[in-house]
mmCIF file of C-alpha atoms in Angstrom:
data_model
loop_
_atom_site.group_PDB
_atom_site.id
_atom_site.type_symbol
_atom_site.label_atom_id
_atom_site.label_comp_id
_atom_site.label_asym_id
_atom_site.label_seq_id
_atom_site.Cartn_x
_atom_site.Cartn_y
_atom_site.Cartn_z
ATOM 1 C CA MET A 24 -36.717 13.541 -25.347
ATOM 2 C CA ALA A 25 -32.839 14.228 -24.316
ATOM 3 C CA GLY A 26 -34.256 16.588 -21.262
ATOM 4 C CA VAL A 27 -36.712 13.655 -20.317
ATOM 5 C CA ASP A 28 -33.872 11.142 -20.329
ATOM 6 C CA ALA A 29 -31.458 13.456 -18.333
ATOM 7 C CA ALA A 30 -34.451 13.875 -15.704
ATOM 8 C CA MET A 31 -35.045 10.118 -15.558
ATOM 9 C CA VAL A 32 -31.252 9.519 -14.875
ATOM 10 C CA GLN A 33 -30.987 12.032 -12.407
ATOM 11 C CA GLU A 34 -34.094 10.783 -10.388
ATOM 12 C CA ALA A 35 -32.794 7.365 -10.443
ATOM 13 C CA ILE A 36 -29.627 8.523 -8.929
ATOM 14 C CA GLN A 37 -31.137 10.593 -6.131
ATOM 15 C CA GLY A 38 -33.045 7.166 -5.551
ATOM 16 C CA GLN A 39 -29.936 5.258 -5.192
ATOM 17 C CA LEU A 40 -28.462 8.085 -2.984
ATOM 18 C CA ILE A 41 -31.597 8.069 -0.507
ATOM 19 C CA LYS A 42 -31.275 4.095 -0.178
ATOM 20 C CA VAL A 43 -27.566 4.478 0.666
ATOM 21 C CA VAL A 44 -28.306 6.914 3.340
ATOM 22 C CA GLU A 45 -31.214 4.843 4.620
ATOM 23 C CA GLN A 46 -29.052 1.875 4.950
ATOM 24 C CA CYS A 47 -26.421 3.742 6.820
ATOM 25 C CA VAL A 48 -28.908 5.044 9.213
ATOM 26 C CA ASP A 49 -30.452 1.777 9.644
ATOM 27 C CA ALA A 50 -27.027 0.438 10.677
ATOM 28 C CA GLU A 51 -26.303 3.096 13.095
ATOM 29 C CA LEU A 52 -29.523 2.744 14.530
ATOM 30 C CA GLU A 53 -29.033 -1.010 15.132
ATOM 31 C CA HIS A 54 -25.575 -0.454 16.617
ATOM 32 C CA LEU A 55 -26.966 2.231 19.167
ATOM 33 C CA GLU A 56 -29.930 -0.347 19.879
ATOM 34 C CA ALA A 57 -27.342 -3.016 20.841
ATOM 35 C CA LEU A 58 -25.455 -0.471 23.133
ATOM 36 C CA GLU A 59 -28.986 0.240 24.686
ATOM 37 C CA LYS A 60 -29.472 -3.269 25.737
ATOM 38 C CA MET A 61 -26.295 -3.662 27.349
ATOM 39 C CA ASP A 62 -25.858 -2.919 31.092
ATOM 40 C CA SER A 63 -23.181 -0.726 32.837
ATOM 41 C CA ASP A 64 -21.051 -3.751 33.332
ATOM 42 C CA ASP A 65 -21.289 -4.875 29.672
ATOM 43 C CA LEU A 66 -20.250 -1.286 28.496
ATOM 44 C CA ASP A 67 -17.196 -1.221 31.017
ATOM 45 C CA LYS A 68 -16.052 -4.597 29.348
ATOM 46 C CA LEU A 69 -16.376 -3.203 26.080
ATOM 47 C CA ARG A 70 -14.614 -0.280 26.767
ATOM 48 C CA ASP A 71 -11.512 -2.262 28.426
ATOM 49 C CA LYS A 72 -11.504 -4.453 25.803
ATOM 50 C CA ARG A 73 -11.227 -1.628 23.412
ATOM 51 C CA LEU A 74 -8.443 0.290 25.261
ATOM 52 C CA ALA A 75 -6.543 -3.041 25.823
ATOM 53 C CA ASP A 76 -6.572 -3.489 21.952
ATOM 54 C CA MET A 77 -5.597 0.102 21.430
ATOM 55 C CA LYS A 78 -2.550 -0.275 24.060
ATOM 56 C CA ARG A 79 -1.488 -3.827 22.359
ATOM 57 C CA HIS A 80 -1.775 -2.065 18.717
ATOM 58 C CA ALA A 81 0.296 0.957 20.069
ATOM 59 C CA LYS A 82 3.009 -1.502 21.546
ATOM 60 C CA GLN A 83 3.438 -3.387 18.269
ATOM 61 C CA VAL A 84 3.706 -0.427 16.233
ATOM 62 C CA GLN A 85 6.510 0.793 18.437
ATOM 63 C CA GLU A 86 8.203 -2.530 18.152
ATOM 64 C CA TRP A 87 7.865 -2.295 14.347
ATOM 65 C CA LYS A 88 9.361 0.984 14.239
ATOM 66 C CA ALA A 89 12.161 -0.405 16.451
ATOM 67 C CA LEU A 90 13.105 -2.806 13.596
ATOM 68 C CA GLY A 91 12.806 0.051 10.647
ATOM 69 C CA HIS A 92 9.160 -0.371 10.022
ATOM 70 C CA GLY A 93 7.145 2.980 8.958
ATOM 71 C CA GLU A 94 9.513 4.433 6.959
ATOM 72 C CA TYR A 95 11.315 3.819 3.462
ATOM 73 C CA SER A 96 14.826 2.951 4.021
ATOM 74 C CA GLU A 97 17.968 1.996 1.902
ATOM 75 C CA LEU A 98 19.677 -0.958 2.679
ATOM 76 C CA THR A 99 23.615 -0.559 2.032
ATOM 77 C CA GLU A 100 24.331 -4.342 1.512
ATOM 78 C CA GLU A 101 22.558 -7.505 0.668
ATOM 79 C CA LYS A 102 23.462 -8.994 3.965
ATOM 80 C CA GLU A 103 20.566 -6.601 5.472
ATOM 81 C CA PHE A 104 18.095 -8.047 3.511
ATOM 82 C CA PHE A 105 18.672 -11.531 5.286
ATOM 83 C CA GLU A 106 19.010 -9.824 8.620
ATOM 84 C CA ALA A 107 15.632 -8.073 7.946
ATOM 85 C CA GLY A 108 14.115 -11.381 7.127
ATOM 86 C CA LYS A 109 14.890 -12.861 10.299
ATOM 87 C CA VAL A 110 12.994 -10.147 12.281
ATOM 88 C CA SER A 111 10.378 -8.662 10.043
ATOM 89 C CA LYS A 112 7.275 -11.153 8.558
ATOM 90 C CA GLY A 113 6.529 -8.624 6.111
ATOM 91 C CA ILE A 114 8.929 -6.945 3.581
ATOM 92 C CA VAL A 115 8.698 -5.040 0.415
ATOM 93 C CA CYS A 116 11.765 -4.345 -1.030
ATOM 94 C CA HIS A 117 12.599 -2.422 -4.251
ATOM 95 C CA PHE A 118 15.589 -3.743 -6.295
ATOM 96 C CA TYR A 119 16.735 -0.609 -8.321
ATOM 97 C CA LYS A 120 19.825 0.760 -10.188
ATOM 98 C CA ASP A 121 20.927 4.451 -10.234
ATOM 99 C CA GLY A 122 19.789 6.263 -13.400
ATOM 100 C CA THR A 123 16.423 4.295 -13.986
ATOM 101 C CA PRO A 124 13.446 7.020 -14.144
ATOM 102 C CA ARG A 125 11.041 4.118 -13.306
ATOM 103 C CA CYS A 126 12.767 3.266 -10.386
ATOM 104 C CA LYS A 127 12.201 6.946 -9.189
ATOM 105 C CA ILE A 128 8.550 6.379 -9.689
ATOM 106 C CA VAL A 129 8.674 3.414 -7.189
ATOM 107 C CA ASP A 130 10.232 5.371 -4.631
ATOM 108 C CA HIS A 131 7.595 8.032 -4.977
ATOM 109 C CA HIS A 132 5.139 5.660 -4.062
ATOM 110 C CA LEU A 133 6.715 3.330 -1.621
ATOM 111 C CA ARG A 134 7.824 6.414 0.318
ATOM 112 C CA ARG A 135 4.102 7.330 0.684
ATOM 113 C CA LEU A 136 2.919 3.692 1.596
ATOM 114 C CA ALA A 137 5.520 2.931 4.586
ATOM 115 C CA PRO A 138 4.065 5.083 6.897
ATOM 116 C CA ARG A 139 0.651 3.885 6.214
ATOM 117 C CA HIS A 140 1.847 0.045 6.791
ATOM 118 C CA PRO A 141 3.890 -0.059 9.869
ATOM 119 C CA GLU A 142 3.226 -3.803 9.707
ATOM 120 C CA ALA A 143 5.912 -4.161 6.882
ATOM 121 C CA ARG A 144 9.509 -3.231 6.261
ATOM 122 C CA PHE A 145 9.728 -1.198 3.277
ATOM 123 C CA CYS A 146 13.100 -0.783 1.850
ATOM 124 C CA LYS A 147 15.224 -0.590 -1.334
ATOM 125 C CA LEU A 148 18.383 -2.221 -2.515
ATOM 126 C CA ASN A 149 20.882 -1.351 -5.248
ATOM 127 C CA VAL A 150 21.472 -4.376 -7.413
ATOM 128 C CA GLU A 151 24.908 -3.525 -8.191
ATOM 129 C CA ARG A 152 25.577 -4.014 -4.498
ATOM 130 C CA ALA A 153 23.942 -7.187 -4.502
ATOM 131 C CA PRO A 154 25.063 -9.416 -6.937
ATOM 132 C CA PHE A 155 24.204 -12.724 -5.094
ATOM 133 C CA LEU A 156 20.855 -11.839 -4.113
ATOM 134 C CA THR A 157 19.850 -10.638 -7.494
ATOM 135 C CA GLU A 158 20.990 -13.762 -8.956
ATOM 136 C CA ARG A 159 19.601 -15.835 -6.354
ATOM 137 C CA LEU A 160 15.957 -14.198 -6.803
ATOM 138 C CA ARG A 161 16.480 -14.136 -10.546
ATOM 139 C CA ILE A 162 15.862 -10.587 -10.787
ATOM 140 C CA ARG A 163 16.332 -9.649 -14.339
ATOM 141 C CA VAL A 164 14.231 -6.517 -14.765
ATOM 142 C CA ILE A 165 14.361 -3.327 -13.098
ATOM 143 C CA PRO A 166 12.426 -2.076 -11.006
ATOM 144 C CA THR A 167 11.564 -5.223 -9.494
ATOM 145 C CA ILE A 168 9.879 -5.361 -6.048
ATOM 146 C CA ALA A 169 10.266 -8.495 -3.914
ATOM 147 C CA LEU A 170 7.563 -9.154 -1.610
ATOM 148 C CA VAL A 171 7.969 -11.253 1.667
ATOM 149 C CA ALA A 172 5.052 -12.389 3.551
ATOM 150 C CA GLY A 173 5.342 -14.840 6.738
ATOM 151 C CA SER A 174 9.161 -14.296 6.192
ATOM 152 C CA LYS A 175 8.979 -16.108 2.942
ATOM 153 C CA THR A 176 9.287 -14.358 -0.603
ATOM 154 C CA LYS A 177 5.895 -14.904 -2.193
ATOM 155 C CA ASP A 178 5.755 -12.692 -5.021
ATOM 156 C CA TYR A 179 7.500 -10.136 -7.239
ATOM 157 C CA ILE A 180 6.380 -6.905 -9.072
ATOM 158 C CA VAL A 181 8.551 -6.921 -12.246
ATOM 159 C CA GLY A 182 8.232 -3.608 -13.877
ATOM 160 C CA PHE A 183 4.915 -1.915 -14.304
ATOM 161 C CA THR A 184 2.852 -4.836 -16.268
ATOM 162 C CA ASP A 185 0.873 -5.360 -12.811
ATOM 163 C CA LEU A 186 0.337 -1.891 -12.406
ATOM 164 C CA GLY A 187 -1.363 -0.979 -15.757
ATOM 165 C CA ASN A 188 1.866 -0.991 -17.796
ATOM 166 C CA ARG A 189 1.934 2.517 -17.310
ATOM 167 C CA ASP A 190 3.972 5.190 -15.386
ATOM 168 C CA ASP A 191 1.232 7.217 -14.089
ATOM 169 C CA PHE A 192 -0.164 4.304 -11.991
ATOM 170 C CA THR A 193 -1.397 5.628 -8.583
ATOM 171 C CA THR A 194 -0.322 4.820 -5.109
ATOM 172 C CA GLY A 195 -3.554 2.952 -4.260
ATOM 173 C CA VAL A 196 -2.666 0.422 -7.156
ATOM 174 C CA LEU A 197 0.620 -0.267 -6.160
ATOM 175 C CA GLU A 198 -0.691 -0.759 -2.697
ATOM 176 C CA TRP A 199 -3.402 -2.903 -3.837
ATOM 177 C CA ARG A 200 -1.036 -4.998 -5.883
ATOM 178 C CA ILE A 201 1.418 -5.311 -2.699
ATOM 179 C CA ALA A 202 -1.429 -6.510 -0.684
ATOM 180 C CA GLN A 203 -1.891 -9.651 -3.241
ATOM 181 C CA SER A 204 1.078 -11.293 -1.617
ATOM 182 C CA GLY A 205 -0.083 -10.876 1.960
ATOM 183 C CA ALA A 206 3.043 -8.790 2.848
ATOM 184 C CA ILE A 207 0.754 -5.777 3.871
ATOM 185 C CA LYS A 208 -2.723 -5.540 5.354
ATOM 186 C CA TYR A 209 -5.399 -3.975 3.149
ATOM 187 C CA SER A 210 -8.673 -2.852 3.857
ATOM 188 C CA GLY A 211 -10.215 -2.736 0.423
ATOM 189 C CA ASP A 212 -11.492 -5.199 -2.267
ATOM 190 C CA LEU A 213 -8.462 -7.549 -3.309
ATOM 191 C CA SER A 214 -10.532 -8.691 -6.238
ATOM 192 C CA HIS A 215 -10.580 -5.501 -8.030
ATOM 193 C CA PRO A 216 -8.103 -2.481 -8.120
ATOM 194 C CA PRO A 217 -9.098 0.719 -6.496
ATOM 195 C CA ASP A 218 -10.742 3.403 -8.738
ATOM 196 C CA PRO A 219 -8.314 6.143 -8.935
ATOM 197 C CA GLU A 220 -10.894 8.730 -8.983
ATOM 198 C CA GLU A 221 -12.318 7.547 -5.521
ATOM 199 C CA GLU A 222 -8.632 7.095 -3.821
ATOM 200 C CA GLY A 223 -8.496 10.861 -2.427
ATOM 201 C CA ASP A 224 -5.398 12.647 -1.941
ATOM 202 C CA TRP A 225 -2.149 11.077 -0.635
ATOM 203 C CA GLU A 226 -0.005 13.301 1.711
ATOM 204 C CA GLU A 227 3.758 13.243 1.079
ATOM 205 C CA VAL A 228 5.634 12.035 3.865
ATOM 206 C CA GLY A 229 7.157 15.165 6.157
ATOM 207 C CA SER A 230 4.863 17.426 4.196
ATOM 208 C CA THR A 231 1.499 19.134 4.426
ATOM 209 C CA LYS A 232 1.274 19.043 0.616
ATOM 210 C CA LYS A 233 -1.131 16.785 -0.952
ATOM 211 C CA VAL A 234 -0.745 15.233 -4.130
ATOM 212 C CA ASN A 235 -3.649 14.048 -6.459
ATOM 213 C CA PRO A 236 -3.408 10.272 -7.003
ATOM 214 C CA THR A 237 -3.987 10.688 -10.935
ATOM 215 C CA GLN A 238 -1.327 13.297 -11.494
ATOM 216 C CA LYS A 239 1.052 12.466 -14.453
ATOM 217 C CA TYR A 240 4.830 11.841 -14.559
ATOM 218 C CA SER A 241 5.245 13.876 -17.603
ATOM 219 C CA SER A 242 8.717 15.112 -16.176
ATOM 220 C CA ILE A 243 10.142 11.417 -15.864
ATOM 221 C CA ARG A 244 12.230 10.796 -19.008
ATOM 222 C CA GLY A 245 10.897 8.541 -21.514
ATOM 223 C CA GLY A 246 7.212 8.865 -20.719
ATOM 224 C CA LEU A 247 5.103 5.979 -20.844
ATOM 225 C CA ASP A 248 6.748 4.347 -24.131
ATOM 226 C CA ASP A 249 10.000 3.187 -22.334
ATOM 227 C CA ASP A 250 10.467 -0.500 -21.755
ATOM 228 C CA ASP A 251 11.463 -1.543 -18.075
ATOM 229 C CA ASP A 252 15.494 -1.581 -17.729
ATOM 230 C CA GLY A 253 17.105 -5.010 -17.937
ATOM 231 C CA LEU A 254 20.316 -5.506 -15.745
ATOM 232 C CA SER A 255 22.559 -5.549 -18.829
ATOM 233 C CA ASP A 256 22.093 -2.057 -19.327
#
């Protein structure tokens, strides 16, 4: 019976795969059919529109980079946060404290995300250098990520509670959680976090090395049982 059940499951899986392939083929055929119905003028207009969109996007990315977007950088003092808010509509700011293991985990993920989301400014700020801002934003737990969308602070990621309450969350999960605020663009399903097994590999910035998104942080002191650090520590 076990062999029969396995064969039935395999047959069902193959049937689903065939349906998916057929749907993809049908969609491609519809796209090709639509293109065939266009005359040369329509195709030229479509091409010109796409080129214009690409040029406009490239120009926008260059403008963002001039504002410090596209990389994960450190703010040396709190007034830089306010200055960034004047020119950047989307900001992902990590409030950290030296010597906090979980802040190093956040650094690891934000360093990966910054180049993928040039539409937002990714930065970090030491709470000991920003007492006024820390108090104003009511930051009590480290790490805390402040999320700015539309030039307004819309949300906070406090500790790792929203990330599965674990140290080995994936970059994709953090990306999904940040996107909830509208601070970055997101092409996935905002109603459900991504499946770690389907995320694929994330390349380290400035390196050809790829890292599996499900890797563990066994080298981080304290492991999964550590509570988030408070500012009074």
